[in-house]
mmCIF file of C-alpha atoms and ligand atoms in Angstrom:
data_model
loop_
_atom_site.group_PDB
_atom_site.id
_atom_site.type_symbol
_atom_site.label_atom_id
_atom_site.label_comp_id
_atom_site.label_asym_id
_atom_site.label_seq_id
_atom_site.Cartn_x
_atom_site.Cartn_y
_atom_site.Cartn_z
ATOM 1 C CA MET A 6 -79.885 -82.062 25.333
ATOM 2 C CA LEU A 7 -78.020 -79.118 23.866
ATOM 3 C CA GLU A 8 -76.245 -79.430 20.556
ATOM 4 C CA ILE A 9 -73.035 -77.400 20.429
ATOM 5 C CA VAL A 10 -71.295 -76.644 17.125
ATOM 6 C CA GLN A 11 -67.811 -75.178 16.957
ATOM 7 C CA ILE A 12 -67.104 -72.710 14.136
ATOM 8 C CA PRO A 13 -63.435 -71.812 13.578
ATOM 9 C CA VAL A 14 -62.914 -68.296 12.175
ATOM 10 C CA LEU A 15 -60.056 -65.832 11.608
ATOM 11 C CA GLN A 16 -56.628 -67.084 12.694
ATOM 12 C CA ASP A 17 -57.574 -68.906 15.860
ATOM 13 C CA ASN A 18 -61.051 -67.864 17.105
ATOM 14 C CA TYR A 19 -63.807 -70.335 17.927
ATOM 15 C CA LEU A 20 -67.462 -69.367 17.774
ATOM 16 C CA TYR A 21 -70.063 -71.710 19.264
ATOM 17 C CA LEU A 22 -73.606 -72.349 18.122
ATOM 18 C CA ILE A 23 -75.833 -73.675 20.896
ATOM 19 C CA TYR A 24 -79.070 -75.348 19.775
ATOM 20 C CA GLU A 25 -81.853 -76.301 22.192
ATOM 21 C CA PRO A 26 -83.899 -78.899 20.272
ATOM 22 C CA LYS A 27 -87.198 -78.710 22.168
ATOM 23 C CA SER A 28 -87.741 -74.994 21.618
ATOM 24 C CA GLY A 29 -85.553 -74.585 18.552
ATOM 25 C CA GLN A 30 -83.881 -71.623 20.238
ATOM 26 C CA THR A 31 -80.357 -71.154 18.970
ATOM 27 C CA ALA A 32 -77.567 -68.937 20.261
ATOM 28 C CA ILE A 33 -74.198 -67.949 18.885
ATOM 29 C CA VAL A 34 -71.477 -67.241 21.437
ATOM 30 C CA ASP A 35 -69.140 -64.317 20.684
ATOM 31 C CA PRO A 36 -69.716 -63.865 16.933
ATOM 32 C CA ALA A 37 -66.618 -62.242 15.450
ATOM 33 C CA LEU A 38 -67.930 -62.562 11.897
ATOM 34 C CA GLU A 39 -71.325 -62.835 10.304
ATOM 35 C CA GLU A 40 -70.932 -65.018 7.186
ATOM 36 C CA PRO A 41 -69.660 -68.251 8.788
ATOM 37 C CA VAL A 42 -72.488 -68.092 11.340
ATOM 38 C CA ILE A 43 -75.171 -67.569 8.700
ATOM 39 C CA ALA A 44 -73.750 -70.384 6.561
ATOM 40 C CA GLU A 45 -73.785 -72.812 9.502
ATOM 41 C CA VAL A 46 -77.331 -72.049 10.693
ATOM 42 C CA GLU A 47 -78.688 -72.198 7.121
ATOM 43 C CA LYS A 48 -77.003 -75.528 6.534
ATOM 44 C CA ARG A 49 -78.667 -76.909 9.653
ATOM 45 C CA GLY A 50 -82.030 -75.212 9.156
ATOM 46 C CA TRP A 51 -81.795 -73.455 12.515
ATOM 47 C CA ALA A 52 -83.090 -69.963 13.312
ATOM 48 C CA LEU A 53 -80.721 -67.800 15.327
ATOM 49 C CA THR A 54 -82.557 -66.366 18.350
ATOM 50 C CA HIS A 55 -79.757 -65.137 20.641
ATOM 51 C CA ILE A 56 -76.245 -63.776 20.766
ATOM 52 C CA ILE A 57 -74.360 -64.515 23.980
ATOM 53 C CA ASN A 58 -71.343 -62.253 24.578
ATOM 54 C CA THR A 59 -68.580 -62.789 27.144
ATOM 55 C CA HIS A 60 -66.746 -59.482 26.655
ATOM 56 C CA HIS A 61 -66.475 -56.455 24.422
ATOM 57 C CA HIS A 62 -63.438 -57.225 22.219
ATOM 58 C CA TRP A 63 -64.119 -56.907 18.484
ATOM 59 C CA ASP A 64 -63.305 -60.560 17.811
ATOM 60 C CA HIS A 65 -66.226 -61.449 20.128
ATOM 61 C CA VAL A 66 -68.875 -58.847 19.191
ATOM 62 C CA GLY A 67 -67.925 -57.959 15.594
ATOM 63 C CA ALA A 68 -71.086 -59.417 14.035
ATOM 64 C CA ASN A 69 -73.550 -58.408 16.778
ATOM 65 C CA GLU A 70 -75.303 -55.684 14.818
ATOM 66 C CA ALA A 71 -75.336 -57.425 11.443
ATOM 67 C CA LEU A 72 -76.786 -60.629 12.940
ATOM 68 C CA LYS A 73 -79.345 -58.700 14.974
ATOM 69 C CA GLU A 74 -80.515 -56.892 11.857
ATOM 70 C CA ARG A 75 -80.805 -60.122 9.907
ATOM 71 C CA PHE A 76 -82.430 -62.371 12.538
ATOM 72 C CA GLY A 77 -84.076 -59.882 14.916
ATOM 73 C CA LEU A 78 -82.411 -61.789 17.732
ATOM 74 C CA THR A 79 -81.791 -60.913 21.378
ATOM 75 C CA ILE A 80 -78.288 -59.981 22.565
ATOM 76 C CA ILE A 81 -77.215 -61.004 26.068
ATOM 77 C CA GLY A 82 -73.994 -59.601 27.532
ATOM 78 C CA PRO A 83 -72.132 -58.319 30.574
ATOM 79 C CA LYS A 84 -73.846 -55.624 32.599
ATOM 80 C CA ALA A 85 -70.532 -54.079 33.592
ATOM 81 C CA ASP A 86 -69.698 -53.592 29.911
ATOM 82 C CA LYS A 87 -73.118 -52.683 28.561
ATOM 83 C CA ASP A 88 -71.849 -49.525 26.861
ATOM 84 C CA ARG A 89 -69.240 -51.512 24.948
ATOM 85 C CA ILE A 90 -71.470 -54.354 23.678
ATOM 86 C CA PRO A 91 -73.106 -53.344 20.369
ATOM 87 C CA GLY A 92 -76.875 -53.899 20.326
ATOM 88 C CA ILE A 93 -77.085 -55.354 23.843
ATOM 89 C CA ASP A 94 -80.673 -56.123 25.000
ATOM 90 C CA ILE A 95 -80.240 -58.093 28.241
ATOM 91 C CA CYS A 96 -77.495 -57.205 30.756
ATOM 92 C CA VAL A 97 -76.395 -59.992 33.095
ATOM 93 C CA ASP A 98 -74.060 -60.275 36.058
ATOM 94 C CA GLU A 99 -72.782 -62.760 38.664
ATOM 95 C CA GLY A 100 -75.600 -64.921 40.006
ATOM 96 C CA ASP A 101 -77.975 -64.271 37.107
ATOM 97 C CA GLN A 102 -79.322 -67.069 34.959
ATOM 98 C CA ILE A 103 -80.107 -67.076 31.261
ATOM 99 C CA THR A 104 -82.328 -69.543 29.450
ATOM 100 C CA LEU A 105 -82.257 -70.996 25.984
ATOM 101 C CA GLY A 106 -85.514 -72.926 25.712
ATOM 102 C CA ASP A 107 -85.296 -75.527 28.491
ATOM 103 C CA ALA A 108 -81.569 -74.999 29.052
ATOM 104 C CA VAL A 109 -80.372 -72.785 31.890
ATOM 105 C CA ALA A 110 -76.946 -71.180 32.289
ATOM 106 C CA ASP A 111 -75.489 -69.570 35.392
ATOM 107 C CA VAL A 112 -73.564 -66.357 34.858
ATOM 108 C CA TYR A 113 -70.172 -65.793 36.507
ATOM 109 C CA PHE A 114 -68.434 -62.426 36.729
ATOM 110 C CA VAL A 115 -64.811 -63.121 35.797
ATOM 111 C CA PRO A 116 -62.914 -59.824 35.352
ATOM 112 C CA GLY A 117 -59.216 -59.839 34.467
ATOM 113 C CA HIS A 118 -58.885 -60.044 30.678
ATOM 114 C CA THR A 119 -61.373 -57.144 30.584
ATOM 115 C CA ARG A 120 -63.032 -55.421 33.496
ATOM 116 C CA GLY A 121 -66.548 -56.643 32.574
ATOM 117 C CA HIS A 122 -65.835 -60.203 31.388
ATOM 118 C CA ILE A 123 -68.442 -62.861 32.213
ATOM 119 C CA ALA A 124 -68.773 -66.617 31.655
ATOM 120 C CA TYR A 125 -71.845 -68.829 31.104
ATOM 121 C CA HIS A 126 -72.173 -72.302 32.620
ATOM 122 C CA PHE A 127 -74.858 -74.679 31.340
ATOM 123 C CA ALA A 128 -74.699 -77.084 34.300
ATOM 124 C CA GLU A 129 -76.841 -79.847 32.820
ATOM 125 C CA ALA A 130 -74.723 -79.975 29.661
ATOM 126 C CA ASP A 131 -71.466 -79.554 31.650
ATOM 127 C CA ALA A 132 -70.616 -76.738 29.246
ATOM 128 C CA LEU A 133 -68.710 -73.591 30.200
ATOM 129 C CA PHE A 134 -68.368 -70.703 27.754
ATOM 130 C CA CYS A 135 -65.584 -68.646 29.292
ATOM 131 C CA GLY A 136 -64.462 -66.439 26.382
ATOM 132 C CA ASP A 137 -60.878 -65.313 26.938
ATOM 133 C CA THR A 138 -60.621 -66.232 30.637
ATOM 134 C CA ILE A 139 -59.331 -69.829 30.691
ATOM 135 C CA PHE A 140 -57.718 -71.267 27.556
ATOM 136 C CA SER A 141 -56.387 -74.773 27.122
ATOM 137 C CA MET A 142 -53.140 -74.592 29.169
ATOM 138 C CA GLY A 143 -53.408 -70.794 29.271
ATOM 139 C CA CYS A 144 -55.434 -67.775 30.299
ATOM 140 C CA GLY A 145 -56.363 -64.431 28.760
ATOM 141 C CA ARG A 146 -53.969 -61.488 28.846
ATOM 142 C CA LEU A 147 -54.640 -58.966 31.591
ATOM 143 C CA PHE A 148 -55.688 -56.008 29.453
ATOM 144 C CA GLU A 149 -57.938 -54.338 32.022
ATOM 145 C CA GLY A 150 -57.571 -56.316 35.236
ATOM 146 C CA THR A 151 -55.015 -57.218 37.870
ATOM 147 C CA PRO A 152 -53.432 -60.611 38.500
ATOM 148 C CA ALA A 153 -55.373 -60.807 41.787
ATOM 149 C CA GLN A 154 -58.669 -60.268 39.948
ATOM 150 C CA MET A 155 -57.849 -62.884 37.312
ATOM 151 C CA TRP A 156 -56.708 -65.440 39.877
ATOM 152 C CA HIS A 157 -59.953 -64.880 41.774
ATOM 153 C CA SER A 158 -61.957 -65.290 38.548
ATOM 154 C CA ILE A 159 -60.112 -68.454 37.539
ATOM 155 C CA SER A 160 -60.467 -69.911 41.049
ATOM 156 C CA LYS A 161 -64.210 -69.363 40.852
ATOM 157 C CA LEU A 162 -64.460 -71.315 37.579
ATOM 158 C CA ALA A 163 -62.061 -73.989 38.873
ATOM 159 C CA ALA A 164 -64.630 -74.847 41.557
ATOM 160 C CA LEU A 165 -66.972 -76.252 38.874
ATOM 161 C CA PRO A 166 -67.025 -80.053 38.355
ATOM 162 C CA ASP A 167 -63.913 -81.614 36.789
ATOM 163 C CA GLU A 168 -65.938 -82.998 33.870
ATOM 164 C CA THR A 169 -66.949 -79.468 32.818
ATOM 165 C CA LEU A 170 -66.228 -78.934 29.132
ATOM 166 C CA ILE A 171 -64.388 -75.662 28.589
ATOM 167 C CA TYR A 172 -65.446 -74.008 25.351
ATOM 168 C CA CYS A 173 -62.874 -71.216 25.216
ATOM 169 C CA ALA A 174 -62.703 -68.691 22.395
ATOM 170 C CA HIS A 175 -59.241 -69.348 20.940
ATOM 171 C CA GLU A 176 -56.999 -72.166 19.733
ATOM 172 C CA TYR A 177 -53.815 -71.083 21.528
ATOM 173 C CA THR A 178 -53.078 -74.531 22.918
ATOM 174 C CA THR A 179 -49.724 -75.327 21.306
ATOM 175 C CA ALA A 180 -48.096 -72.010 22.243
ATOM 176 C CA ASN A 181 -49.620 -72.150 25.722
ATOM 177 C CA GLY A 182 -48.363 -75.687 26.218
ATOM 178 C CA ASN A 183 -44.832 -74.774 25.168
ATOM 179 C CA PHE A 184 -44.803 -72.075 27.821
ATOM 180 C CA ALA A 185 -46.299 -74.450 30.403
ATOM 181 C CA LEU A 186 -43.524 -76.975 29.712
ATOM 182 C CA SER A 187 -40.897 -74.268 30.219
ATOM 183 C CA ILE A 188 -41.933 -73.797 33.851
ATOM 184 C CA GLU A 189 -43.151 -77.301 34.724
ATOM 185 C CA PRO A 190 -41.158 -79.739 32.553
ATOM 186 C CA LYS A 191 -41.561 -82.684 34.955
ATOM 187 C CA ASN A 192 -45.363 -82.602 34.918
ATOM 188 C CA ALA A 193 -46.155 -85.988 33.324
ATOM 189 C CA ALA A 194 -49.779 -85.039 32.569
ATOM 190 C CA LEU A 195 -48.537 -81.950 30.747
ATOM 191 C CA VAL A 196 -46.015 -83.916 28.697
ATOM 192 C CA ALA A 197 -48.725 -86.413 27.740
ATOM 193 C CA ARG A 198 -51.195 -83.649 26.863
ATOM 194 C CA MET A 199 -48.618 -82.003 24.589
ATOM 195 C CA ALA A 200 -48.221 -85.263 22.673
ATOM 196 C CA ASP A 201 -52.009 -85.455 22.247
ATOM 197 C CA VAL A 202 -52.122 -81.809 21.150
ATOM 198 C CA ALA A 203 -49.345 -82.318 18.593
ATOM 199 C CA ALA A 204 -51.252 -85.264 17.088
ATOM 200 C CA LEU A 205 -54.533 -83.319 16.937
ATOM 201 C CA ARG A 206 -52.927 -80.256 15.326
ATOM 202 C CA ALA A 207 -50.979 -82.382 12.830
ATOM 203 C CA ASN A 208 -54.373 -83.652 11.673
ATOM 204 C CA GLY A 209 -55.852 -80.148 11.570
ATOM 205 C CA LYS A 210 -58.159 -80.932 14.508
ATOM 206 C CA PRO A 211 -59.150 -78.600 17.375
ATOM 207 C CA THR A 212 -57.809 -79.160 20.886
ATOM 208 C CA VAL A 213 -60.891 -77.418 22.294
ATOM 209 C CA PRO A 214 -63.134 -78.090 24.170
ATOM 210 C CA THR A 215 -60.888 -79.189 26.971
ATOM 211 C CA THR A 216 -62.069 -80.255 30.427
ATOM 212 C CA LEU A 217 -61.601 -78.566 33.755
ATOM 213 C CA GLY A 218 -60.081 -81.755 35.176
ATOM 214 C CA LEU A 219 -57.425 -81.791 32.450
ATOM 215 C CA GLU A 220 -56.725 -78.081 32.904
ATOM 216 C CA LYS A 221 -56.232 -78.540 36.636
ATOM 217 C CA LYS A 222 -53.505 -81.060 35.818
ATOM 218 C CA THR A 223 -51.797 -79.174 32.986
ATOM 219 C CA ASN A 224 -52.637 -75.449 32.951
ATOM 220 C CA PRO A 225 -50.026 -73.386 34.841
ATOM 221 C CA PHE A 226 -52.596 -70.646 35.474
ATOM 222 C CA LEU A 227 -54.663 -73.113 37.506
ATOM 223 C CA ARG A 228 -51.546 -74.479 39.201
ATOM 224 C CA PRO A 229 -49.801 -71.742 41.218
ATOM 225 C CA MET A 230 -49.809 -74.303 44.057
ATOM 226 C CA SER A 231 -47.450 -76.557 42.052
ATOM 227 C CA ALA A 232 -44.152 -76.957 43.903
ATOM 228 C CA GLU A 233 -42.322 -77.363 40.595
ATOM 229 C CA ILE A 234 -43.712 -74.130 39.158
ATOM 230 C CA GLN A 235 -42.995 -72.248 42.382
ATOM 231 C CA HIS A 236 -39.431 -73.585 42.380
ATOM 232 C CA THR A 237 -38.803 -72.804 38.686
ATOM 233 C CA ILE A 238 -39.849 -69.180 39.054
ATOM 234 C CA GLY A 239 -38.083 -68.688 42.392
ATOM 235 C CA LEU A 240 -41.241 -68.287 44.497
ATOM 236 C CA ALA A 241 -41.291 -71.444 46.628
ATOM 237 C CA GLY A 242 -43.936 -71.123 49.332
ATOM 238 C CA ALA A 243 -45.100 -67.726 48.110
ATOM 239 C CA ASP A 244 -48.654 -66.439 48.104
ATOM 240 C CA LEU A 245 -50.648 -68.050 45.266
ATOM 241 C CA THR A 246 -51.650 -64.670 43.843
ATOM 242 C CA ASP A 247 -47.981 -63.669 43.612
ATOM 243 C CA VAL A 248 -47.117 -66.955 41.903
ATOM 244 C CA PHE A 249 -50.002 -66.487 39.465
ATOM 245 C CA ALA A 250 -48.863 -62.913 38.728
ATOM 246 C CA GLU A 251 -45.289 -64.012 38.030
ATOM 247 C CA VAL A 252 -46.453 -66.859 35.759
ATOM 248 C CA ARG A 253 -48.635 -64.404 33.805
ATOM 249 C CA HIS A 254 -45.730 -61.940 33.589
ATOM 250 C CA ARG A 255 -43.415 -64.640 32.253
ATOM 251 C CA LYS A 256 -45.972 -65.763 29.672
ATOM 252 C CA ASP A 257 -46.298 -62.163 28.451
ATOM 253 C CA ASN A 258 -42.562 -62.192 27.757
ATOM 254 C CA PHE A 259 -42.213 -65.785 26.522
HETATM 255 ZN ZN1 LIG B 2 -60.599 -60.803 24.255
HETATM 256 FE FE1 LIG B 3 -60.515 -62.967 21.918
#
C-alpha cells in the first residue's frame, strides 16, 4: 500500500511524497522547493526516485533540476508541455500509465488551468493528484484554457469513484467555500463542510485531501446542474458549460 505524505510549503502549496514500500521507489509530486523535500525524505530514510509533474507553473516544477541533480531521479510530466517542464525525462498523456514499484497510475489530460495540465490517478490507493484542476470547493484559474475545456476536464475526473481522495496542490478551501456559499447558500452539505473547515483551520490543520464524493456535494465547479446555483446566477435551465463559465467568471471577481 502506498504511503502518502503531505508537505506544506510557501503560502498555501502542498507537495506530496508517494512511497511504494515493496520497491522503495519514492516520488514527489510538483516540487516547488527543494529543502522541505530533502528534509522529509532524509527524516524517513527514503530515496527519491521520481518527480511527478502536473503542469509547468513554477510553484510545481521549481525544484525539478535541483532534485534531479541531487538524487539522479526520473522526471515524469505532461507531453503537451514537455518544453516547459525542466529536466523532463518521460512524457505522458491521456491513457498512459506510470508505475512506482508495484503501484500504477492512470494519466488524464485535463487542460484548462494550463493547456498541457495532466492528473495522475492511483486507482488501488484511491488517490488522485490533480494539481491545480480541482481544489476543495474550487477549481484552478483558466490561465490558458477555455471554460468548455475545464468543464470537460473536471467532468472526466468527476467520473472516478466517490471515495477517490483528491490530493490537490493548494489550501484555498476557506476562500473557495466563502465563494461557494455566496451562490449556493441553501446547500446544507456546503454549510456543514464550512463548519468542518473552520474547525480544521482554527487548529492549523489541512482541509486536503478531500474526497470526490464531498466535492460533488459542495464544490460549485462540479455543480453547474444545481438549480440553486443556476437560479442565483440567472441561468436557470442553461447549458452546463455556460453555467460553469459564469461561475468561474464570478469567482474571478469575488
Ligand atoms: Zn498552477
Ligand atoms: Fe499552483
